[in-house]
Amino acid sequence: MRALLVHSLFVIAVLGTKVILALWIIYYLFPGDRCCPRCDAETLPLQMTRSQRLWGALLFLGKVRSRWCPECCWEGFSRRVPGTLPVLPPSPVEHHAGRPR
């Protein structure tokens, strides 16, 4: 009985390591930037369906995002990129609107 338990724990550990390693490799195969893998244009984030969010959360700990390229219509997953909005200079309209007359 004890040998069966040790054997099954060994099999679970070996299979678990293979699954974790495979998911890690698949995660790094996804593009890591906002550029399209086909045409190198800027891609746009898509609203993920409930099942995509669930699988992304379970398999990749929520670190994948569904993206779409408007140039070549590529649609697929990419790794989440920390998004920073570009800093734009203030427009002249906003600058003059704040001054009292």
Short mmCIF file of N, CA, C and O in Angstrom, two decimals:
data_model
loop_
_atom_site.label_atom_id
_atom_site.label_comp_id
_atom_site.label_asym_id
_atom_site.label_seq_id
_atom_site.Cartn_x
_atom_site.Cartn_y
_atom_site.Cartn_z
N MET A 1 0.83 -1.20 0.00
CA MET A 1 0.00 0.00 0.00
C MET A 1 0.88 1.26 0.00
O MET A 1 0.58 2.20 -0.72
N ARG A 2 1.92 1.24 0.80
CA ARG A 2 2.80 2.40 0.86
C ARG A 2 3.55 2.60 -0.46
O ARG A 2 3.77 3.72 -0.90
N ALA A 3 3.93 1.52 -1.11
CA ALA A 3 4.63 1.61 -2.39
C ALA A 3 3.72 2.21 -3.45
O ALA A 3 4.18 2.98 -4.30
N LEU A 4 2.45 1.88 -3.41
CA LEU A 4 1.49 2.46 -4.36
C LEU A 4 1.36 3.96 -4.15
O LEU A 4 1.31 4.73 -5.11
N LEU A 5 1.35 4.41 -2.90
CA LEU A 5 1.24 5.82 -2.59
C LEU A 5 2.50 6.57 -3.07
O LEU A 5 2.39 7.64 -3.69
N VAL A 6 3.66 6.01 -2.81
CA VAL A 6 4.90 6.64 -3.25
C VAL A 6 4.96 6.69 -4.78
O VAL A 6 5.35 7.70 -5.37
N HIS A 7 4.55 5.61 -5.42
CA HIS A 7 4.55 5.56 -6.88
C HIS A 7 3.59 6.60 -7.47
O HIS A 7 3.94 7.31 -8.42
N SER A 8 2.39 6.71 -6.90
CA SER A 8 1.43 7.68 -7.43
C SER A 8 1.88 9.11 -7.16
O SER A 8 1.69 9.99 -8.00
N LEU A 9 2.50 9.40 -6.03
CA LEU A 9 3.03 10.74 -5.78
C LEU A 9 4.15 11.07 -6.75
O LEU A 9 4.26 12.21 -7.23
N PHE A 10 4.98 10.09 -7.08
CA PHE A 10 6.05 10.30 -8.05
C PHE A 10 5.48 10.62 -9.44
O PHE A 10 5.93 11.55 -10.11
N VAL A 11 4.47 9.87 -9.86
CA VAL A 11 3.84 10.10 -11.16
C VAL A 11 3.19 11.48 -11.20
O VAL A 11 3.33 12.23 -12.18
N ILE A 12 2.50 11.87 -10.13
CA ILE A 12 1.86 13.18 -10.08
C ILE A 12 2.91 14.29 -10.13
O ILE A 12 2.74 15.30 -10.83
N ALA A 13 4.02 14.12 -9.42
CA ALA A 13 5.08 15.13 -9.42
C ALA A 13 5.71 15.26 -10.80
O ALA A 13 5.96 16.37 -11.28
N VAL A 14 5.96 14.13 -11.47
CA VAL A 14 6.58 14.17 -12.80
C VAL A 14 5.63 14.81 -13.81
O VAL A 14 6.02 15.69 -14.58
N LEU A 15 4.37 14.40 -13.81
CA LEU A 15 3.41 14.98 -14.75
C LEU A 15 3.14 16.45 -14.44
O LEU A 15 3.01 17.27 -15.36
N GLY A 16 3.07 16.80 -13.17
CA GLY A 16 2.85 18.20 -12.79
C GLY A 16 3.99 19.10 -13.25
O GLY A 16 3.77 20.21 -13.73
N THR A 17 5.22 18.60 -13.13
CA THR A 17 6.36 19.39 -13.59
C THR A 17 6.33 19.57 -15.09
O THR A 17 6.65 20.65 -15.58
N LYS A 18 5.94 18.55 -15.80
CA LYS A 18 5.86 18.66 -17.27
C LYS A 18 4.78 19.65 -17.68
O LYS A 18 4.98 20.43 -18.61
N VAL A 19 3.66 19.63 -17.01
CA VAL A 19 2.58 20.56 -17.33
C VAL A 19 3.00 22.00 -17.04
O VAL A 19 2.79 22.90 -17.86
N ILE A 20 3.62 22.23 -15.90
CA ILE A 20 4.08 23.58 -15.56
C ILE A 20 5.13 24.06 -16.54
O ILE A 20 5.09 25.21 -17.01
N LEU A 21 6.05 23.20 -16.91
CA LEU A 21 7.08 23.57 -17.88
C LEU A 21 6.47 23.88 -19.25
O LEU A 21 6.85 24.85 -19.90
N ALA A 22 5.50 23.07 -19.67
CA ALA A 22 4.85 23.31 -20.97
C ALA A 22 4.09 24.64 -20.96
O ALA A 22 4.17 25.41 -21.93
N LEU A 23 3.37 24.96 -19.89
CA LEU A 23 2.64 26.22 -19.81
C LEU A 23 3.61 27.41 -19.78
O LEU A 23 3.34 28.45 -20.37
N TRP A 24 4.74 27.26 -19.13
CA TRP A 24 5.74 28.32 -19.09
C TRP A 24 6.30 28.59 -20.49
O TRP A 24 6.44 29.74 -20.90
N ILE A 25 6.57 27.53 -21.23
CA ILE A 25 7.10 27.68 -22.59
C ILE A 25 6.04 28.31 -23.50
O ILE A 25 6.34 29.21 -24.29
N ILE A 26 4.80 27.85 -23.40
CA ILE A 26 3.72 28.42 -24.22
C ILE A 26 3.53 29.90 -23.91
O ILE A 26 3.34 30.71 -24.81
N TYR A 27 3.60 30.27 -22.64
CA TYR A 27 3.45 31.67 -22.25
C TYR A 27 4.50 32.54 -22.93
O TYR A 27 4.21 33.63 -23.43
N TYR A 28 5.74 32.08 -22.97
CA TYR A 28 6.80 32.88 -23.59
C TYR A 28 6.80 32.81 -25.11
O TYR A 28 7.52 33.55 -25.76
N LEU A 29 5.98 31.95 -25.69
CA LEU A 29 5.81 31.96 -27.14
C LEU A 29 4.85 33.06 -27.60
O LEU A 29 4.90 33.48 -28.74
N PHE A 30 3.97 33.52 -26.69
CA PHE A 30 3.08 34.63 -27.02
C PHE A 30 3.91 35.89 -27.23
O PHE A 30 4.93 36.09 -26.56
N PRO A 31 3.49 36.77 -28.13
CA PRO A 31 4.23 38.03 -28.32
C PRO A 31 4.25 38.83 -27.01
O PRO A 31 3.27 38.86 -26.28
N GLY A 32 5.36 39.48 -26.76
CA GLY A 32 5.51 40.22 -25.51
C GLY A 32 5.35 41.72 -25.66
O GLY A 32 5.54 42.45 -24.71
N ASP A 33 4.99 42.18 -26.83
CA ASP A 33 4.81 43.61 -27.00
C ASP A 33 3.49 43.86 -27.73
O ASP A 33 2.74 42.94 -28.00
N ARG A 34 3.23 45.10 -28.05
CA ARG A 34 1.96 45.44 -28.70
C ARG A 34 2.02 45.34 -30.21
O ARG A 34 1.06 45.65 -30.89
N CYS A 35 3.15 44.91 -30.76
CA CYS A 35 3.30 44.81 -32.21
C CYS A 35 2.73 43.49 -32.72
O CYS A 35 2.84 42.46 -32.06
N CYS A 36 2.17 43.54 -33.90
CA CYS A 36 1.60 42.35 -34.54
C CYS A 36 2.74 41.41 -34.96
O CYS A 36 3.73 41.86 -35.53
N PRO A 37 2.60 40.10 -34.71
CA PRO A 37 3.66 39.18 -35.14
C PRO A 37 3.72 39.00 -36.65
O PRO A 37 4.74 38.58 -37.18
N ARG A 38 2.65 39.34 -37.37
CA ARG A 38 2.65 39.20 -38.83
C ARG A 38 3.20 40.42 -39.54
O ARG A 38 4.12 40.34 -40.34
N CYS A 39 2.61 41.60 -39.25
CA CYS A 39 2.95 42.79 -40.03
C CYS A 39 3.67 43.87 -39.22
O CYS A 39 3.99 44.91 -39.75
N ASP A 40 3.90 43.64 -37.94
CA ASP A 40 4.62 44.56 -37.06
C ASP A 40 3.89 45.89 -36.85
O ASP A 40 4.51 46.89 -36.52
N ALA A 41 2.58 45.90 -37.02
CA ALA A 41 1.78 47.11 -36.76
C ALA A 41 1.30 47.08 -35.31
O ALA A 41 1.40 46.07 -34.62
N GLU A 42 0.79 48.20 -34.84
CA GLU A 42 0.27 48.29 -33.47
C GLU A 42 -1.04 47.50 -33.36
O GLU A 42 -1.92 47.62 -34.21
N THR A 43 -1.17 46.68 -32.32
CA THR A 43 -2.40 45.91 -32.11
C THR A 43 -3.25 46.59 -31.05
O THR A 43 -2.77 47.40 -30.27
N LEU A 44 -4.52 46.24 -31.05
CA LEU A 44 -5.47 46.81 -30.10
C LEU A 44 -5.98 45.71 -29.17
O LEU A 44 -6.20 44.58 -29.59
N PRO A 45 -6.18 46.03 -27.88
CA PRO A 45 -6.70 45.02 -26.96
C PRO A 45 -8.17 44.77 -27.24
O PRO A 45 -8.92 45.66 -27.61
N LEU A 46 -8.58 43.51 -27.08
CA LEU A 46 -9.96 43.12 -27.26
C LEU A 46 -10.59 42.80 -25.92
O LEU A 46 -9.90 42.40 -24.97
N GLN A 47 -11.89 42.94 -25.84
CA GLN A 47 -12.63 42.52 -24.67
C GLN A 47 -12.67 41.00 -24.68
O GLN A 47 -13.17 40.40 -25.62
N MET A 48 -12.13 40.38 -23.65
CA MET A 48 -12.08 38.93 -23.60
C MET A 48 -13.42 38.38 -23.13
O MET A 48 -14.09 38.98 -22.29
N THR A 49 -13.80 37.22 -23.69
CA THR A 49 -15.03 36.58 -23.25
C THR A 49 -14.81 35.98 -21.87
O THR A 49 -13.69 35.88 -21.38
N ARG A 50 -15.88 35.56 -21.26
CA ARG A 50 -15.79 34.98 -19.92
C ARG A 50 -14.93 33.72 -19.92
O ARG A 50 -14.12 33.52 -19.02
N SER A 51 -15.08 32.88 -20.93
CA SER A 51 -14.29 31.64 -20.97
C SER A 51 -12.81 31.94 -21.22
O SER A 51 -11.93 31.29 -20.65
N GLN A 52 -12.51 32.95 -22.06
CA GLN A 52 -11.11 33.32 -22.28
C GLN A 52 -10.48 33.86 -20.99
O GLN A 52 -9.34 33.54 -20.68
N ARG A 53 -11.23 34.67 -20.25
CA ARG A 53 -10.71 35.18 -18.98
C ARG A 53 -10.48 34.06 -17.99
O ARG A 53 -9.49 34.04 -17.27
N LEU A 54 -11.41 33.09 -17.97
CA LEU A 54 -11.28 31.97 -17.05
C LEU A 54 -10.06 31.13 -17.37
O LEU A 54 -9.24 30.83 -16.49
N TRP A 55 -9.89 30.75 -18.65
CA TRP A 55 -8.74 29.94 -19.03
C TRP A 55 -7.44 30.71 -18.88
O TRP A 55 -6.42 30.16 -18.47
N GLY A 56 -7.47 31.99 -19.19
CA GLY A 56 -6.27 32.81 -19.01
C GLY A 56 -5.89 32.93 -17.55
O GLY A 56 -4.71 32.92 -17.20
N ALA A 57 -6.89 33.02 -16.68
CA ALA A 57 -6.61 33.12 -15.25
C ALA A 57 -6.13 31.79 -14.69
O ALA A 57 -5.24 31.75 -13.84
N LEU A 58 -6.71 30.70 -15.17
CA LEU A 58 -6.31 29.39 -14.65
C LEU A 58 -4.94 28.95 -15.17
O LEU A 58 -4.10 28.50 -14.41
N LEU A 59 -4.74 29.08 -16.47
CA LEU A 59 -3.51 28.55 -17.06
C LEU A 59 -2.33 29.51 -16.95
O LEU A 59 -1.20 29.09 -16.74
N PHE A 60 -2.59 30.80 -17.12
CA PHE A 60 -1.48 31.76 -17.19
C PHE A 60 -1.58 32.84 -16.11
O PHE A 60 -0.98 33.90 -16.24
N LEU A 61 -2.34 32.58 -15.06
CA LEU A 61 -2.47 33.49 -13.92
C LEU A 61 -2.91 34.89 -14.33
O LEU A 61 -2.52 35.89 -13.74
N GLY A 62 -3.72 34.97 -15.39
CA GLY A 62 -4.26 36.25 -15.84
C GLY A 62 -3.26 37.15 -16.54
O GLY A 62 -3.48 38.33 -16.66
N LYS A 63 -2.16 36.59 -17.01
CA LYS A 63 -1.11 37.41 -17.62
C LYS A 63 -1.15 37.41 -19.13
O LYS A 63 -0.19 37.80 -19.77
N VAL A 64 -2.26 36.98 -19.74
CA VAL A 64 -2.39 37.04 -21.19
C VAL A 64 -3.55 37.95 -21.54
O VAL A 64 -4.45 38.19 -20.74
N ARG A 65 -3.52 38.49 -22.75
CA ARG A 65 -4.55 39.41 -23.21
C ARG A 65 -4.85 39.10 -24.67
O ARG A 65 -3.96 38.79 -25.43
N SER A 66 -6.10 39.20 -25.03
CA SER A 66 -6.51 39.00 -26.41
C SER A 66 -6.30 40.31 -27.16
O SER A 66 -6.72 41.37 -26.70
N ARG A 67 -5.65 40.24 -28.34
CA ARG A 67 -5.34 41.44 -29.12
C ARG A 67 -5.73 41.24 -30.58
O ARG A 67 -5.86 40.11 -31.04
N TRP A 68 -5.91 42.36 -31.30
CA TRP A 68 -6.31 42.33 -32.70
C TRP A 68 -5.52 43.37 -33.46
O TRP A 68 -5.30 44.49 -32.99
N CYS A 69 -5.09 43.03 -34.68
CA CYS A 69 -4.35 43.95 -35.53
C CYS A 69 -5.29 44.50 -36.62
O CYS A 69 -5.84 43.72 -37.40
N PRO A 70 -5.48 45.81 -36.69
CA PRO A 70 -6.36 46.37 -37.71
C PRO A 70 -5.76 46.33 -39.12
O PRO A 70 -6.47 46.41 -40.09
N GLU A 71 -4.44 46.18 -39.23
CA GLU A 71 -3.79 46.17 -40.54
C GLU A 71 -4.01 44.84 -41.26
O GLU A 71 -4.41 44.81 -42.42
N CYS A 72 -3.71 43.72 -40.60
CA CYS A 72 -3.78 42.42 -41.27
C CYS A 72 -4.86 41.51 -40.69
O CYS A 72 -4.97 40.36 -41.09
N CYS A 73 -5.66 42.01 -39.74
CA CYS A 73 -6.76 41.28 -39.09
C CYS A 73 -6.28 40.06 -38.30
O CYS A 73 -7.03 39.10 -38.12
N TRP A 74 -5.05 40.08 -37.79
CA TRP A 74 -4.57 39.01 -36.92
C TRP A 74 -5.25 39.15 -35.57
O TRP A 74 -5.47 40.25 -35.07
N GLU A 75 -5.65 38.04 -35.00
CA GLU A 75 -6.25 38.03 -33.68
C GLU A 75 -5.62 36.91 -32.88
O GLU A 75 -5.52 35.78 -33.35
N GLY A 76 -5.16 37.20 -31.70
CA GLY A 76 -4.53 36.19 -30.87
C GLY A 76 -4.20 36.71 -29.49
O GLY A 76 -4.61 37.81 -29.11
N PHE A 77 -3.47 35.91 -28.75
CA PHE A 77 -3.10 36.27 -27.39
C PHE A 77 -1.71 36.88 -27.37
O PHE A 77 -0.86 36.57 -28.20
N SER A 78 -1.48 37.73 -26.40
CA SER A 78 -0.15 38.26 -26.14
C SER A 78 0.00 38.38 -24.64
O SER A 78 -0.97 38.38 -23.89
N ARG A 79 1.25 38.47 -24.23
CA ARG A 79 1.50 38.67 -22.80
C ARG A 79 1.08 40.08 -22.45
O ARG A 79 1.14 41.00 -23.26
N ARG A 80 0.63 40.27 -21.23
CA ARG A 80 0.22 41.60 -20.77
C ARG A 80 1.44 42.51 -20.71
O ARG A 80 2.46 42.14 -20.17
N VAL A 81 1.28 43.68 -21.28
CA VAL A 81 2.34 44.68 -21.28
C VAL A 81 1.90 45.78 -20.33
O VAL A 81 0.79 46.29 -20.45
N PRO A 82 2.76 46.16 -19.38
CA PRO A 82 2.35 47.26 -18.52
C PRO A 82 2.12 48.51 -19.35
O PRO A 82 3.02 48.98 -20.04
N GLY A 83 0.90 48.99 -19.34
CA GLY A 83 0.54 50.11 -20.20
C GLY A 83 0.76 51.45 -19.52
O GLY A 83 0.26 51.70 -18.45
N THR A 84 1.50 52.28 -20.18
CA THR A 84 1.64 53.66 -19.73
C THR A 84 1.11 54.55 -20.84
O THR A 84 1.44 54.36 -22.01
N LEU A 85 0.30 55.47 -20.47
CA LEU A 85 -0.25 56.38 -21.46
C LEU A 85 0.80 57.42 -21.82
O LEU A 85 1.56 57.88 -20.96
N PRO A 86 0.87 57.80 -23.09
CA PRO A 86 1.86 58.80 -23.48
C PRO A 86 1.52 60.16 -22.88
O PRO A 86 0.36 60.52 -22.75
N VAL A 87 2.54 60.87 -22.51
CA VAL A 87 2.35 62.21 -21.95
C VAL A 87 2.31 63.19 -23.11
O VAL A 87 3.26 63.32 -23.87
N LEU A 88 1.17 63.85 -23.25
CA LEU A 88 0.98 64.82 -24.34
C LEU A 88 1.13 66.22 -23.78
O LEU A 88 0.76 66.50 -22.64
N PRO A 89 1.67 67.13 -24.59
CA PRO A 89 1.74 68.52 -24.13
C PRO A 89 0.33 69.10 -24.04
O PRO A 89 -0.58 68.67 -24.75
N PRO A 90 0.11 70.05 -23.14
CA PRO A 90 -1.24 70.64 -23.02
C PRO A 90 -1.62 71.37 -24.29
O PRO A 90 -0.80 72.01 -24.93
N SER A 91 -2.87 71.25 -24.66
CA SER A 91 -3.33 71.91 -25.87
C SER A 91 -3.53 73.40 -25.60
O SER A 91 -3.80 73.81 -24.48
N PRO A 92 -3.41 74.22 -26.64
CA PRO A 92 -3.60 75.67 -26.44
C PRO A 92 -5.00 76.01 -25.97
O PRO A 92 -5.19 76.98 -25.24
N VAL A 93 -5.99 75.23 -26.38
CA VAL A 93 -7.36 75.52 -25.98
C VAL A 93 -7.51 75.34 -24.47
O VAL A 93 -8.10 76.17 -23.78
N GLU A 94 -6.97 74.26 -23.92
CA GLU A 94 -7.05 74.04 -22.48
C GLU A 94 -6.25 75.09 -21.73
O GLU A 94 -6.63 75.54 -20.65
N HIS A 95 -5.11 75.49 -22.28
CA HIS A 95 -4.25 76.45 -21.61
C HIS A 95 -4.96 77.81 -21.48
O HIS A 95 -4.89 78.44 -20.44
N HIS A 96 -5.62 78.27 -22.54
CA HIS A 96 -6.29 79.57 -22.51
C HIS A 96 -7.66 79.50 -21.83
O HIS A 96 -8.16 80.53 -21.38
N ALA A 97 -8.23 78.33 -21.73
CA ALA A 97 -9.56 78.22 -21.12
C ALA A 97 -9.49 78.45 -19.63
O ALA A 97 -10.46 78.89 -19.02
N GLY A 98 -8.37 78.18 -18.99
CA GLY A 98 -8.25 78.32 -17.55
C GLY A 98 -7.99 79.75 -17.10
O GLY A 98 -8.15 80.07 -15.94
N ARG A 99 -7.60 80.65 -18.01
CA ARG A 99 -7.30 82.02 -17.63
C ARG A 99 -8.59 82.84 -17.49
O ARG A 99 -9.49 82.73 -18.32
N PRO A 100 -8.66 83.66 -16.47
CA PRO A 100 -9.84 84.54 -16.38
C PRO A 100 -9.76 85.67 -17.40
O PRO A 100 -8.68 86.10 -17.77
N ARG A 101 -10.89 86.16 -17.85
CA ARG A 101 -10.92 87.22 -18.85
C ARG A 101 -10.93 88.57 -18.24
O ARG A 101 -11.34 88.94 -17.25
#
